Amino acid sequence: MRWRGALWAGLMLVGLAAGVARGQGDEALVVARLKYGGGGDWYANPTGLPNLIRAVNSRTKIRLAPTPAVVEPGSPRLFDYPVVFITGHGNIAFTPAERANLRRYLLGGGFLHIDDNYGLDEFLRPELRKLFPDRRLTELPFSHPVYHCFYPFARGLPKVHEHHGGPPHGYGLLDKGRVMVFYSYNTDLNDGWEDEEVHKDSPTARESALRMGVNLVVYALTH
Amino acid sequence: MAPVAWWPPPAALWPAVPVAALVAWLTLRGTPRADGRRAWLLAVLRGLSVLLLATGLALPHSPAPIPSQTLPEVTLAVDTSLSMSLPGKQAGRTRLSEALQALQGLSGELRARGAEAPRVLAFDESTRPVAEAGALQTRGAGTDLSACLEGLAAQGVRGDVVVLGDGQDTSGAGAQQVGALAAAHGMRLLGLCTEGLSELKDVAVDGLSGPRRVRAGSTVNLVAQVRVRGFEGGGLKAELLRDGQIEARAAVPGKGGTLALKARAGGVGQHRYALRVAPQTGELSAANNAAAVTVEVIPDKPRVLLVAGAPSPEYARLKALLLDDPGLRVSCYVVKGASGQLWRDDTKLEAVQSLTGLEQMNAIIALGTPAALLEGATERVRGGLGLLVAPGPGAAGLGSAAAALLPLRPSGQRVATGGVPPRLNAGGALGKALAEAGARVADLATPRTVLQTRAVAGAETVLSGGGRALLGAWTVGRGRVAALTTDETYRWLLSAQADARSRQGYARFWGALAGWLTAPQPTAPVTAQLDRDTYETGDTARLVVQVSDGQGRPVPGASVEARWSGPALPTEPGRCTPLDGTAGAYQALMALERAGEVKVAVTARQGGRLLGKAEARAQVLEATRELRQPEANPAWLAAACEASGGKLLKEAKVAQLLPEGKEEIPAQHHRAPEPWVLGLVVGLWAADWWLRRRWWG
């Protein structure tokens, strides 16, 4: 008799969990980290995205699933995630099929944020040229909505970490005026999203980074 | 014709008297004396018969001619149109007074020649007989000589028609045409043109043209033609007015010409643009110093308000699609902040509790929108605002304050659809619109999850998938309302299966939806329309009112009242009478005697219940057709006269205008005895014979 009771209880729990999961899955959007090829550390800054998600959920009306997904660029599941993040320090490379899939994703309305963790730039730019041979990375002016759509950034990207000297740069690949790829360079936003103890960044720097991250998600879901 | 006297003058009787006496004496001699009285009776009978016979057979020899035919008929037609009020050649006199002077002279000449008094008519746009020429005044807003001639022909008038006018004809008929018409009806035109001043000073705005219809908020481009004579020194200024208010000023070129003007379009509806030049000293006529045109301002592109309770891919993709539609004007609002702060595009709005400016919107698309934001929309839906509600992550969505308006009511949570392809029900209005738009729903993937709902009775389930309603629609009052049970249509763009067809399907689906939501609303229950938007003084306005019920069906037997307002118009409302042959239509007429703006407010009732109200407007201008080109046109009159076989003559030779018909002096003719005279003679002879036989066998 006991095992029947346990069985029923287990089934109820499973049902309840499934219902909760379904509800969450249905109503909460899921963002993803792109697991790219080429050997680079796509998995860098593991606490960054979850912190960003928490900031988005607490500060905006957007509901993101607390745990980001991981998706490969050639996967059909890529289209399940309206916002995808790339970070890393080293090589990044896409296969032709992955490029085709990425292109369809981006032109279909997807948004990709690429954050140079330091060292990604020299590998990324050639790949982006292959991804969209007919488009060039364009530095976005400070007046662009990505800098004002939630938090105001009158001087553009916040500087989190020093990489190459000089100011940070925000570049975009555009489609009919919409930024489908935003590339943050010489700032390291992902480091700013990480837990405080990881990089010991100042609260101001972390807050600026998180705010910029919130802006990126808001922009992606309103443009 | 003068009666012909049959009784001869006394002189013709004398020769017959002695003959009758002789016959009576001979009768007495032949009768026996014993019968004296009988003899005298017979003598009288025979003498009388001889007298009658002699008188009847006597050849008239009257020295006085007996006319059997008078002078041919002459008709004098005087132009009494407005242009005849302009100055004539003689100082202090108008063209009409000079024409009447000539008329007087003609009438006198005809009477002196023994003719009967000529028929005198006054003509302008209509023709009427004149009893007292001296009392004639100008009145007509136009001149139509051909109508005058038609009227005369219908009365059987033939012969000469003397036209006393200035040669202007505003009917549009050509001079040759008018002359040929006269000749065809046996009339000959003789013209006397009162020409007026030889040196004209006049400024005229010949016309103002512009677009018939413009969109609200646009610029109206107008072109005017201005003629200047006698004021070529320049310095003239023209004013452009819109609905009576000065919009712009422009300098008139010294010799006149074309003026190009720009003005604002104004609000939706009809607007009157007028160009006027101030009256100038010494100008022949100031009545032609203005011209007007009516321009209809139509609503701009349909206005759609897209509002979302939270940022989402559904909002982002739909916003991009709608903003890319050149046929729509889209405003986008989204609640971004956790505190519920509303943003318009990328601008944060201050303390906005509910959406405003809804009166300017044609439709609202609400994605997961908080109930409070849609508070103001509910009432407007009944007035014609389109509304589409879809669920979203930011709010209860279909459970909002607008829920009572929705064709689908939430009945549970989100459920999976199982990926079954959606089905389109093209039977209803929205389904038909989607089908016609080519939104091939078969090319669209069913959303993974939909909100559980139940359709309200009378609602149309347009799209369904996996046994669940995806899209429902119906009308509430005059507004169209639709409900989507999913916020995942963006996956028709962003999915592994998305291709060109699904992207096209997405665009067509939402395009058809937006078009259906913003489609022009059903006809108002009461509409009022005047037959023209511009009248001239003297015209009659005709108002037509259409009354229908909520479903657009005509309502006969309604009580329709029209209240006119304008210069010299009655203030009491008048009844509109049913228009024969058109159910639900009513009409009223109003004579317009003064220039100005005219408005008519219409109210329709049935059984005491108010069916609706409507309004119509028009402008009444001073009659200017006659004064558009104020100078006389003797060439036109001359051509018309010559085409009829007549001629145009100068005033100095008035006598030549008399008809060329000769007096006919009839020849003397036998006067045959009247039949009764012969009968009397025969009777007297018969009586004589009978009495002889009776008395003497």
GROMACS .gro file of N, CA, C and O in nm, chain B residues 76 102-112 115-118 120:
model
   68
  299LEU      N    1  -4.004   9.235  -7.876
  299LEU     CA    2  -3.889   9.306  -7.820
  299LEU      C    3  -3.845   9.232  -7.694
  299LEU      O    4  -3.925   9.214  -7.601
  325ALA      N    5  -3.402  10.268  -7.569
  325ALA     CA    6  -3.416  10.223  -7.707
  325ALA      C    7  -3.549  10.151  -7.726
  325ALA      O    8  -3.614  10.162  -7.830
  326LEU      N    9  -3.590  10.078  -7.623
  326LEU     CA   10  -3.717  10.007  -7.629
  326LEU      C   11  -3.833  10.105  -7.645
  326LEU      O   12  -3.925  10.082  -7.725
  327GLN      N   13  -3.824  10.212  -7.572
  327GLN     CA   14  -3.929  10.314  -7.579
  327GLN      C   15  -3.936  10.372  -7.719
  327GLN      O   16  -4.044  10.391  -7.777
  328GLY      N   17  -3.820  10.399  -7.774
  328GLY     CA   18  -3.816  10.456  -7.908
  328GLY      C   19  -3.875  10.361  -8.011
  328GLY      O   20  -3.954  10.400  -8.099
  329LEU      N   21  -3.843  10.236  -7.998
  329LEU     CA   22  -3.895  10.137  -8.093
  329LEU      C   23  -4.046  10.125  -8.083
  329LEU      O   24  -4.117  10.121  -8.185
  330SER      N   25  -4.093  10.118  -7.961
  330SER     CA   26  -4.237  10.103  -7.941
  330SER      C   27  -4.311  10.220  -8.003
  330SER      O   28  -4.415  10.205  -8.067
  331GLY      N   29  -4.257  10.340  -7.983
  331GLY     CA   30  -4.320  10.459  -8.040
  331GLY      C   31  -4.324  10.455  -8.191
  331GLY      O   32  -4.425  10.490  -8.254
  332GLU      N   33  -4.213  10.413  -8.250
  332GLU     CA   34  -4.207  10.405  -8.396
  332GLU      C   35  -4.311  10.309  -8.451
  332GLU      O   36  -4.378  10.334  -8.551
  333LEU      N   37  -4.322  10.197  -8.383
  333LEU     CA   38  -4.418  10.096  -8.431
  333LEU      C   39  -4.561  10.147  -8.419
  333LEU      O   40  -4.645  10.127  -8.508
  334ARG      N   41  -4.589  10.215  -8.307
  334ARG     CA   42  -4.726  10.266  -8.290
  334ARG      C   43  -4.756  10.371  -8.396
  334ARG      O   44  -4.864  10.374  -8.453
  335ALA      N   45  -4.656  10.455  -8.423
  335ALA     CA   46  -4.676  10.561  -8.522
  335ALA      C   47  -4.706  10.504  -8.659
  335ALA      O   48  -4.773  10.567  -8.742
  338ALA      N   49  -4.880  10.002  -8.624
  338ALA     CA   50  -4.866   9.863  -8.582
  338ALA      C   51  -4.927   9.846  -8.444
  338ALA      O   52  -4.947   9.942  -8.370
  339GLU      N   53  -4.957   9.727  -8.417
  339GLU     CA   54  -5.007   9.697  -8.285
  339GLU      C   55  -4.891   9.707  -8.187
  339GLU      O   56  -4.775   9.702  -8.224
  340ALA      N   57  -4.926   9.719  -8.060
  340ALA     CA   58  -4.822   9.728  -7.956
  340ALA      C   59  -4.740   9.599  -7.961
  340ALA      O   60  -4.795   9.488  -7.961
  341PRO      N   61  -4.607   9.614  -7.969
  341PRO     CA   62  -4.526   9.492  -7.979
  341PRO      C   63  -4.528   9.414  -7.848
  341PRO      O   64  -4.551   9.467  -7.740
  343VAL      N   65  -4.347   9.263  -7.553
  343VAL     CA   66  -4.223   9.294  -7.483
  343VAL      C   67  -4.195   9.186  -7.380
  343VAL      O   68  -4.282   9.150  -7.301
   0.00000   0.00000   0.00000
